[in-house]
Amino acid sequence: MTHIVTAKKMELHVGSGDDGALNAAVFGSGLYVLSGCAATVVSANKVTIAGGEILMHGRHIRVGASGESVAIDNGAQARKRHDLIGILYRRDAANQDIEDAPLHVLKGAAVPDSPADPAYNASASILKGDAEVFRPLYRVPIDGLSVGAPVPLYGTLGSLSEAFADLAGKADKAHKHPVSDMTGGALPISLGGTGATSAAGARNALGLGNTAGALPVANGGTGVTTDAAIALKSYPVGALYVSFSATSPASLFGGTWAQITGRFLRAASGTGTGGSDTCTLTSGQMPNHHHGVISERDGDWMGLWQSNVSEGGLWWVVSNSTPGANKGIKTTSVGSDSSHNNMPAYQDVYVWRRTA
């Protein structure tokens, strides 16, 4: 349910969870040392945490100014172990949700070598309402009977005054580079430059190689130095270049190209060619048909008829005069023996294939 926290009401309505949630939203939801809390090994079985301020899941935890000591178990010969010193948050649900967060030690397992940190529930969170949450401040390495220097495991948050002072030093409006810093065009690396006086030197300083204008393939570039060479990368060997201009791509981009002329392009599984602009039909392509025969020409007539005698023989006419020259009979001549165009509507373009 949504409710206003910073408000006057006729009841107690602001709790530690409200302040904790606000702090976590502003400063972060982890474990942070705001100040102090240095760890000191006092003896083989005692470590002292100095006074300081801690923020854990938004909850403000204070170690008193005089510091606080925690006990650790003695080590053992030929054994190593890691102990963790941290904050153990507890909420007593059976006692009106009373909360506390004392320093606590988790003892690790003693092993011959390569000790591990003791396990704890790293997913538990005060912000999620868990009743018991542990977070480590220090790892204490123990080798045999010796206690090593505690290793910090927390984050830190400086004060706002420290942050403002740091920003003020970085945002100096009067900041200038002396001429000596830029002699010959070289801005030192320590001041944000490359320390080089030439493009090639700058590229070397940036780890990009010294070929002017060429960004290596390994660095996400093309490895070439000119627009033409970059364009040629788009046409690997075997690629086609199509244009309405008769200018060869070899003169535009370089490379070796073979021009394709007088051919339609057809998608296929191989590189076969074929076809023709025109096609002449032969009798094999003609449709099955017949022509009528004219029986009279220039007054000459030819004909046959069947008699009505019982034999049904054929009669023919014989002239008493000398026959004229024999004449063959031809059907009417048609056609011009020309080829026909076999192409669809088209637009001429210039095509080259890259060969090398």
GROMACS .gro file of C-alpha atoms in nm:
model
  356
    1MET     CA    1   0.000   0.000   0.000
    2THR     CA    2   0.128   0.348  -0.084
    3HIS     CA    3   0.167   0.584   0.211
    4ILE     CA    4   0.342   0.909   0.291
    5VAL     CA    5   0.634   0.875   0.531
    6THR     CA    6   0.738   1.234   0.601
    7ALA     CA    7   0.402   1.353   0.724
    8LYS     CA    8   0.220   1.442   1.043
    9LYS     CA    9  -0.032   1.182   1.155
   10MET     CA   10  -0.219   1.105   1.475
   11GLU     CA   11  -0.025   0.782   1.518
   12LEU     CA   12   0.328   0.643   1.516
   13HIS     CA   13   0.389   0.558   1.153
   14VAL     CA   14   0.761   0.607   1.070
   15GLY     CA   15   0.982   0.308   1.142
   16SER     CA   16   1.339   0.197   1.091
   17GLY     CA   17   1.236   0.028   0.767
   18ASP     CA   18   1.129   0.362   0.622
   19ASP     CA   19   1.461   0.529   0.698
   20GLY     CA   20   1.650   0.222   0.581
   21ALA     CA   21   1.467   0.212   0.248
   22LEU     CA   22   1.539   0.582   0.190
   23ASN     CA   23   1.908   0.545   0.274
   24ALA     CA   24   1.941   0.242   0.047
   25ALA     CA   25   1.776   0.431  -0.239
   26VAL     CA   26   2.009   0.729  -0.195
   27PHE     CA   27   2.339   0.565  -0.102
   28GLY     CA   28   2.310   0.207  -0.225
   29SER     CA   29   2.179  -0.123  -0.095
   30GLY     CA   30   2.512  -0.287  -0.005
   31LEU     CA   31   2.743  -0.282   0.297
   32TYR     CA   32   2.946   0.039   0.320
   33VAL     CA   33   3.190   0.181   0.573
   34LEU     CA   34   3.133   0.555   0.588
   35SER     CA   35   3.422   0.627   0.823
   36GLY     CA   36   3.659   0.453   1.063
   37CYS     CA   37   3.611   0.081   1.142
   38ALA     CA   38   3.976  -0.015   1.084
   39ALA     CA   39   4.061  -0.368   1.200
   40THR     CA   40   4.364  -0.439   1.420
   41VAL     CA   41   4.496  -0.781   1.524
   42VAL     CA   42   4.556  -0.755   1.899
   43SER     CA   43   4.656  -1.115   1.966
   44ALA     CA   44   4.625  -1.465   1.829
   45ASN     CA   45   4.262  -1.473   1.938
   46LYS     CA   46   4.146  -1.110   1.939
   47VAL     CA   47   4.078  -0.848   1.670
   48THR     CA   48   3.961  -0.494   1.743
   49ILE     CA   49   3.735  -0.290   1.513
   50ALA     CA   50   3.785   0.084   1.559
   51GLY     CA   51   3.495   0.322   1.604
   52GLY     CA   52   3.315   0.429   1.290
   53GLU     CA   53   2.996   0.450   1.088
   54ILE     CA   54   2.849   0.169   0.875
   55LEU     CA   55   2.556   0.155   0.634
   56MET     CA   56   2.411  -0.192   0.576
   57HIS     CA   57   2.108  -0.227   0.347
   58GLY     CA   58   2.022   0.132   0.438
   59ARG     CA   59   2.049   0.075   0.816
   60HIS     CA   60   2.290   0.304   1.001
   61ILE     CA   61   2.514   0.104   1.237
   62ARG     CA   62   2.768   0.266   1.469
   63VAL     CA   63   3.076   0.114   1.630
   64GLY     CA   64   3.145   0.313   1.949
   65ALA     CA   65   3.429   0.561   1.958
   66SER     CA   66   3.638   0.333   2.180
   67GLY     CA   67   3.608   0.049   1.930
   68GLU     CA   68   3.498  -0.308   1.990
   69SER     CA   69   3.691  -0.633   2.014
   70VAL     CA   70   3.584  -0.975   1.889
   71ALA     CA   71   3.729  -1.311   1.981
   72ILE     CA   72   3.860  -1.562   1.731
   73ASP     CA   73   3.965  -1.918   1.797
   74ASN     CA   74   4.331  -2.005   1.800
   75GLY     CA   75   4.481  -2.160   1.492
   76ALA     CA   76   4.635  -2.507   1.466
   77GLN     CA   77   4.973  -2.631   1.349
   78ALA     CA   78   4.989  -2.717   0.975
   79ARG     CA   79   4.635  -2.590   0.927
   80LYS     CA   80   4.499  -2.284   0.752
   81ARG     CA   81   4.160  -2.119   0.781
   82HIS     CA   82   3.963  -1.808   0.695
   83ASP     CA   83   3.735  -1.641   0.951
   84LEU     CA   84   3.490  -1.363   0.865
   85ILE     CA   85   3.421  -1.065   1.092
   86GLY     CA   86   3.104  -0.881   1.003
   87ILE     CA   87   2.766  -0.741   1.103
   88LEU     CA   88   2.487  -0.979   1.205
   89TYR     CA   89   2.149  -0.806   1.174
   90ARG     CA   90   1.869  -0.968   1.376
   91ARG     CA   91   1.500  -0.888   1.412
   92ASP     CA   92   1.311  -1.061   1.693
   93ALA     CA   93   0.961  -1.119   1.558
   94ALA     CA   94   0.854  -1.267   1.891
   95ASN     CA   95   0.954  -0.952   2.079
   96GLN     CA   96   0.786  -0.665   1.892
   97ASP     CA   97   1.036  -0.689   1.605
   98ILE     CA   98   1.320  -0.553   1.818
   99GLU     CA   99   1.633  -0.516   1.601
  100ASP     CA  100   2.005  -0.521   1.671
  101ALA     CA  101   2.325  -0.557   1.465
  102PRO     CA  102   2.633  -0.661   1.665
  103LEU     CA  103   2.975  -0.758   1.533
  104HIS     CA  104   2.991  -1.130   1.469
  105VAL     CA  105   3.258  -1.387   1.375
  106LEU     CA  106   3.202  -1.677   1.134
  107LYS     CA  107   3.468  -1.943   1.182
  108GLY     CA  108   3.603  -2.115   0.871
  109ALA     CA  109   3.713  -2.476   0.826
  110ALA     CA  110   4.078  -2.559   0.904
  111VAL     CA  111   4.245  -2.734   0.609
  112PRO     CA  112   4.603  -2.817   0.504
  113ASP     CA  113   4.595  -2.570   0.215
  114SER     CA  114   4.370  -2.331   0.014
  115PRO     CA  115   4.117  -2.242   0.284
  116ALA     CA  116   3.775  -2.107   0.185
  117ASP     CA  117   3.555  -1.843   0.346
  118PRO     CA  118   3.280  -1.986   0.569
  119ALA     CA  119   2.939  -2.000   0.404
  120TYR     CA  120   2.655  -1.757   0.481
  121ASN     CA  121   2.325  -1.665   0.316
  122ALA     CA  122   2.435  -1.396   0.071
  123SER     CA  123   2.082  -1.361  -0.071
  124ALA     CA  124   1.930  -1.259   0.263
  125SER     CA  125   1.846  -0.888   0.282
  126ILE     CA  126   1.707  -0.652   0.543
  127LEU     CA  127   1.526  -0.472   0.261
  128LYS     CA  128   1.340  -0.794   0.177
  129GLY     CA  129   1.229  -0.838   0.538
  130ASP     CA  130   1.462  -1.123   0.635
  131ALA     CA  131   1.492  -1.159   1.011
  132GLU     CA  132   1.864  -1.253   1.011
  133VAL     CA  133   2.123  -1.116   0.771
  134PHE     CA  134   2.504  -1.143   0.787
  135ARG     CA  135   2.746  -0.934   0.585
  136PRO     CA  136   3.128  -0.957   0.623
  137LEU     CA  137   3.349  -0.660   0.695
  138TYR     CA  138   3.685  -0.844   0.702
  139ARG     CA  139   3.843  -1.176   0.614
  140VAL     CA  140   4.097  -1.286   0.875
  141PRO     CA  141   4.356  -1.531   0.732
  142ILE     CA  142   4.498  -1.775   0.988
  143ASP     CA  143   4.804  -1.981   0.901
  144GLY     CA  144   4.900  -2.225   1.175
  145LEU     CA  145   4.915  -2.020   1.494
  146SER     CA  146   4.969  -1.689   1.312
  147VAL     CA  147   4.689  -1.440   1.242
  148GLY     CA  148   4.737  -1.241   0.924
  149ALA     CA  149   4.628  -0.886   0.845
  150PRO     CA  150   4.249  -0.855   0.804
  151VAL     CA  151   4.135  -0.807   0.442
  152PRO     CA  152   3.854  -0.549   0.389
  153LEU     CA  153   3.545  -0.687   0.209
  154TYR     CA  154   3.319  -0.380   0.227
  155GLY     CA  155   3.256  -0.085   0.000
  156THR     CA  156   3.324   0.273   0.106
  157LEU     CA  157   3.124   0.593   0.076
  158GLY     CA  158   3.296   0.924   0.134
  159SER     CA  159   3.122   1.233   0.264
  160LEU     CA  160   2.957   1.485   0.033
  161SER     CA  161   3.214   1.746   0.134
  162GLU     CA  162   3.490   1.510   0.018
  163ALA     CA  163   3.307   1.451  -0.309
  164PHE     CA  164   3.258   1.824  -0.369
  165ALA     CA  165   3.622   1.895  -0.293
  166ASP     CA  166   3.729   1.625  -0.537
  167LEU     CA  167   3.501   1.761  -0.809
  168ALA     CA  168   3.619   2.115  -0.748
  169GLY     CA  169   3.974   2.006  -0.816
  170LYS     CA  170   3.876   1.836  -1.141
  171ALA     CA  171   3.649   2.114  -1.268
  172ASP     CA  172   3.894   2.402  -1.250
  173LYS     CA  173   3.771   2.652  -1.508
  174ALA     CA  174   4.111   2.820  -1.509
  175HIS     CA  175   4.276   2.493  -1.606
  176LYS     CA  176   4.528   2.537  -1.887
  177HIS     CA  177   4.793   2.331  -2.060
  178PRO     CA  178   5.132   2.497  -2.087
  179VAL     CA  179   5.285   2.530  -2.432
  180SER     CA  180   5.551   2.278  -2.331
  181ASP     CA  181   5.279   2.016  -2.290
  182MET     CA  182   5.176   2.050  -2.654
  183THR     CA  183   5.511   2.101  -2.827
  184GLY     CA  184   5.489   1.968  -3.179
  185GLY     CA  185   5.123   1.879  -3.131
  186ALA     CA  186   5.189   1.617  -2.864
  187LEU     CA  187   4.958   1.613  -2.560
  188PRO     CA  188   5.104   1.382  -2.293
  189ILE     CA  189   4.912   1.067  -2.204
  190SER     CA  190   4.903   1.182  -1.841
  191LEU     CA  191   4.693   1.480  -1.953
  192GLY     CA  192   4.453   1.279  -2.166
  193GLY     CA  193   4.647   1.287  -2.495
  194THR     CA  194   4.829   1.024  -2.698
  195GLY     CA  195   5.180   1.158  -2.647
  196ALA     CA  196   5.236   1.148  -3.024
  197THR     CA  197   5.320   1.420  -3.275
  198SER     CA  198   5.179   1.251  -3.587
  199ALA     CA  199   4.870   1.059  -3.692
  200ALA     CA  200   5.073   0.741  -3.727
  201GLY     CA  201   5.225   0.791  -3.383
  202ALA     CA  202   4.884   0.856  -3.230
  203ARG     CA  203   4.752   0.538  -3.388
  204ASN     CA  204   5.044   0.344  -3.245
  205ALA     CA  205   4.981   0.496  -2.901
  206LEU     CA  206   4.618   0.385  -2.923
  207GLY     CA  207   4.720   0.034  -3.030
  208LEU     CA  208   4.562   0.067  -3.374
  209GLY     CA  209   4.869   0.020  -3.594
  210ASN     CA  210   5.064   0.287  -3.777
  211THR     CA  211   4.903   0.273  -4.124
  212ALA     CA  212   4.765   0.622  -4.166
  213GLY     CA  213   4.393   0.614  -4.232
  214ALA     CA  214   4.365   0.237  -4.201
  215LEU     CA  215   4.181   0.092  -3.901
  216PRO     CA  216   4.288  -0.274  -3.873
  217VAL     CA  217   4.026  -0.548  -3.905
  218ALA     CA  218   4.122  -0.665  -3.556
  219ASN     CA  219   4.010  -0.327  -3.422
  220GLY     CA  220   3.676  -0.331  -3.605
  221GLY     CA  221   3.796  -0.155  -3.924
  222THR     CA  222   3.848  -0.261  -4.285
  223GLY     CA  223   4.227  -0.254  -4.292
  224VAL     CA  224   4.228  -0.029  -4.601
  225THR     CA  225   4.313   0.336  -4.647
  226THR     CA  226   4.101   0.476  -4.936
  227ASP     CA  227   3.734   0.504  -5.026
  228ALA     CA  228   3.796   0.293  -5.338
  229ALA     CA  229   3.961   0.016  -5.138
  230ILE     CA  230   3.677   0.025  -4.886
  231ALA     CA  231   3.422  -0.004  -5.172
  232LEU     CA  232   3.615  -0.297  -5.324
  233LYS     CA  233   3.563  -0.484  -4.995
  234SER     CA  234   3.192  -0.495  -5.088
  235TYR     CA  235   3.268  -0.692  -5.407
  236PRO     CA  236   3.449  -1.018  -5.327
  237VAL     CA  237   3.579  -1.235  -5.613
  238GLY     CA  238   3.278  -1.371  -5.804
  239ALA     CA  239   3.053  -1.074  -5.724
  240LEU     CA  240   2.871  -0.879  -5.999
  241TYR     CA  241   2.882  -0.504  -6.055
  242VAL     CA  242   2.584  -0.363  -6.250
  243SER     CA  243   2.561  -0.004  -6.373
  244PHE     CA  244   2.403   0.218  -6.640
  245SER     CA  245   2.749   0.369  -6.682
  246ALA     CA  246   3.003   0.208  -6.915
  247THR     CA  247   3.286   0.290  -6.672
  248SER     CA  248   3.464  -0.028  -6.564
  249PRO     CA  249   3.466  -0.094  -6.188
  250ALA     CA  250   3.839  -0.164  -6.222
  251SER     CA  251   3.892   0.208  -6.276
  252LEU     CA  252   3.662   0.293  -5.986
  253PHE     CA  253   3.768   0.046  -5.718
  254GLY     CA  254   4.061  -0.155  -5.854
  255GLY     CA  255   4.058  -0.533  -5.878
  256THR     CA  256   4.026  -0.750  -6.191
  257TRP     CA  257   3.690  -0.768  -6.370
  258ALA     CA  258   3.548  -0.949  -6.677
  259GLN     CA  259   3.265  -0.776  -6.862
  260ILE     CA  260   2.954  -0.980  -6.949
  261THR     CA  261   2.793  -0.877  -7.280
  262GLY     CA  262   2.495  -0.994  -7.484
  263ARG     CA  263   2.360  -1.221  -7.213
  264PHE     CA  264   2.053  -1.226  -6.993
  265LEU     CA  265   2.136  -1.327  -6.636
  266ARG     CA  266   1.956  -1.635  -6.508
  267ALA     CA  267   1.973  -1.769  -6.154
  268ALA     CA  268   2.109  -2.123  -6.171
  269SER     CA  269   2.307  -2.377  -5.974
  270GLY     CA  270   2.603  -2.357  -6.213
  271THR     CA  271   2.771  -2.113  -6.451
  272GLY     CA  272   2.622  -2.238  -6.780
  273THR     CA  273   2.537  -2.002  -7.067
  274GLY     CA  274   2.304  -2.029  -7.367
  275GLY     CA  275   2.019  -1.868  -7.560
  276SER     CA  276   2.011  -1.632  -7.858
  277ASP     CA  277   1.867  -1.292  -7.946
  278THR     CA  278   1.674  -1.446  -8.242
  279CYS     CA  279   1.536  -1.787  -8.339
  280THR     CA  280   1.478  -1.935  -8.693
  281LEU     CA  281   1.211  -2.203  -8.708
  282THR     CA  282   1.262  -2.526  -8.905
  283SER     CA  283   1.002  -2.780  -9.018
  284GLY     CA  284   1.052  -2.957  -8.688
  285GLN     CA  285   0.906  -2.658  -8.500
  286MET     CA  286   0.618  -2.595  -8.750
  287PRO     CA  287   0.265  -2.704  -8.657
  288ASN     CA  288   0.114  -3.000  -8.849
  289HIS     CA  289  -0.087  -2.857  -9.149
  290HIS     CA  290  -0.166  -2.897  -9.526
  291HIS     CA  291  -0.217  -2.675  -9.836
  292GLY     CA  292  -0.471  -2.700 -10.123
  293VAL     CA  293  -0.355  -2.774 -10.487
  294ILE     CA  294  -0.464  -2.550 -10.780
  295SER     CA  295  -0.570  -2.773 -11.080
  296GLU     CA  296  -0.567  -2.509 -11.358
  297ARG     CA  297  -0.286  -2.284 -11.469
  298ASP     CA  298  -0.253  -2.069 -11.784
  299GLY     CA  299  -0.542  -2.253 -11.953
  300ASP     CA  300  -0.402  -2.597 -11.877
  301TRP     CA  301  -0.620  -2.817 -11.672
  302MET     CA  302  -0.568  -3.140 -11.496
  303GLY     CA  303  -0.831  -3.363 -11.357
  304LEU     CA  304  -0.936  -3.719 -11.291
  305TRP     CA  305  -1.281  -3.860 -11.259
  306GLN     CA  306  -1.433  -4.197 -11.192
  307SER     CA  307  -1.663  -4.358 -11.457
  308ASN     CA  308  -1.997  -4.506 -11.382
  309VAL     CA  309  -1.913  -4.843 -11.536
  310SER     CA  310  -1.926  -5.149 -11.322
  311GLU     CA  311  -1.550  -5.169 -11.298
  312GLY     CA  312  -1.538  -4.819 -11.157
  313GLY     CA  313  -1.203  -4.741 -11.330
  314LEU     CA  314  -1.046  -4.400 -11.362
  315TRP     CA  315  -1.054  -4.215 -11.696
  316TRP     CA  316  -0.820  -3.953 -11.822
  317VAL     CA  317  -0.835  -3.716 -12.123
  318VAL     CA  318  -0.588  -3.749 -12.412
  319SER     CA  319  -0.531  -3.471 -12.665
  320ASN     CA  320  -0.486  -3.565 -13.039
  321SER     CA  321  -0.220  -3.297 -13.078
  322THR     CA  322   0.136  -3.308 -12.956
  323PRO     CA  323   0.151  -3.259 -12.581
  324GLY     CA  324   0.313  -2.941 -12.456
  325ALA     CA  325   0.595  -2.931 -12.204
  326ASN     CA  326   0.530  -3.103 -11.871
  327LYS     CA  327   0.452  -2.864 -11.586
  328GLY     CA  328   0.465  -2.939 -11.220
  329ILE     CA  329   0.195  -2.827 -10.984
  330LYS     CA  330   0.294  -2.614 -10.681
  331THR     CA  331   0.100  -2.484 -10.386
  332THR     CA  332   0.085  -2.110 -10.332
  333SER     CA  333   0.415  -1.979 -10.190
  334VAL     CA  334   0.395  -1.804  -9.849
  335GLY     CA  335   0.646  -1.680  -9.588
  336SER     CA  336   0.982  -1.501  -9.613
  337ASP     CA  337   1.216  -1.748  -9.432
  338SER     CA  338   1.307  -1.481  -9.169
  339SER     CA  339   1.398  -1.537  -8.801
  340HIS     CA  340   1.181  -1.395  -8.524
  341ASN     CA  341   1.279  -1.202  -8.207
  342ASN     CA  342   1.262  -1.414  -7.895
  343MET     CA  343   1.338  -1.150  -7.625
  344PRO     CA  344   1.107  -0.988  -7.366
  345ALA     CA  345   1.109  -0.613  -7.306
  346TYR     CA  346   1.455  -0.521  -7.180
  347GLN     CA  347   1.687  -0.241  -7.074
  348ASP     CA  348   2.057  -0.261  -7.156
  349VAL     CA  349   2.292  -0.231  -6.858
  350TYR     CA  350   2.664  -0.284  -6.813
  351VAL     CA  351   2.769  -0.588  -6.610
  352TRP     CA  352   3.109  -0.702  -6.484
  353ARG     CA  353   3.212  -1.003  -6.278
  354ARG     CA  354   3.507  -0.970  -6.042
  355THR     CA  355   3.769  -1.235  -6.117
  356ALA     CA  356   4.055  -1.129  -5.889
   0.00000   0.00000   0.00000
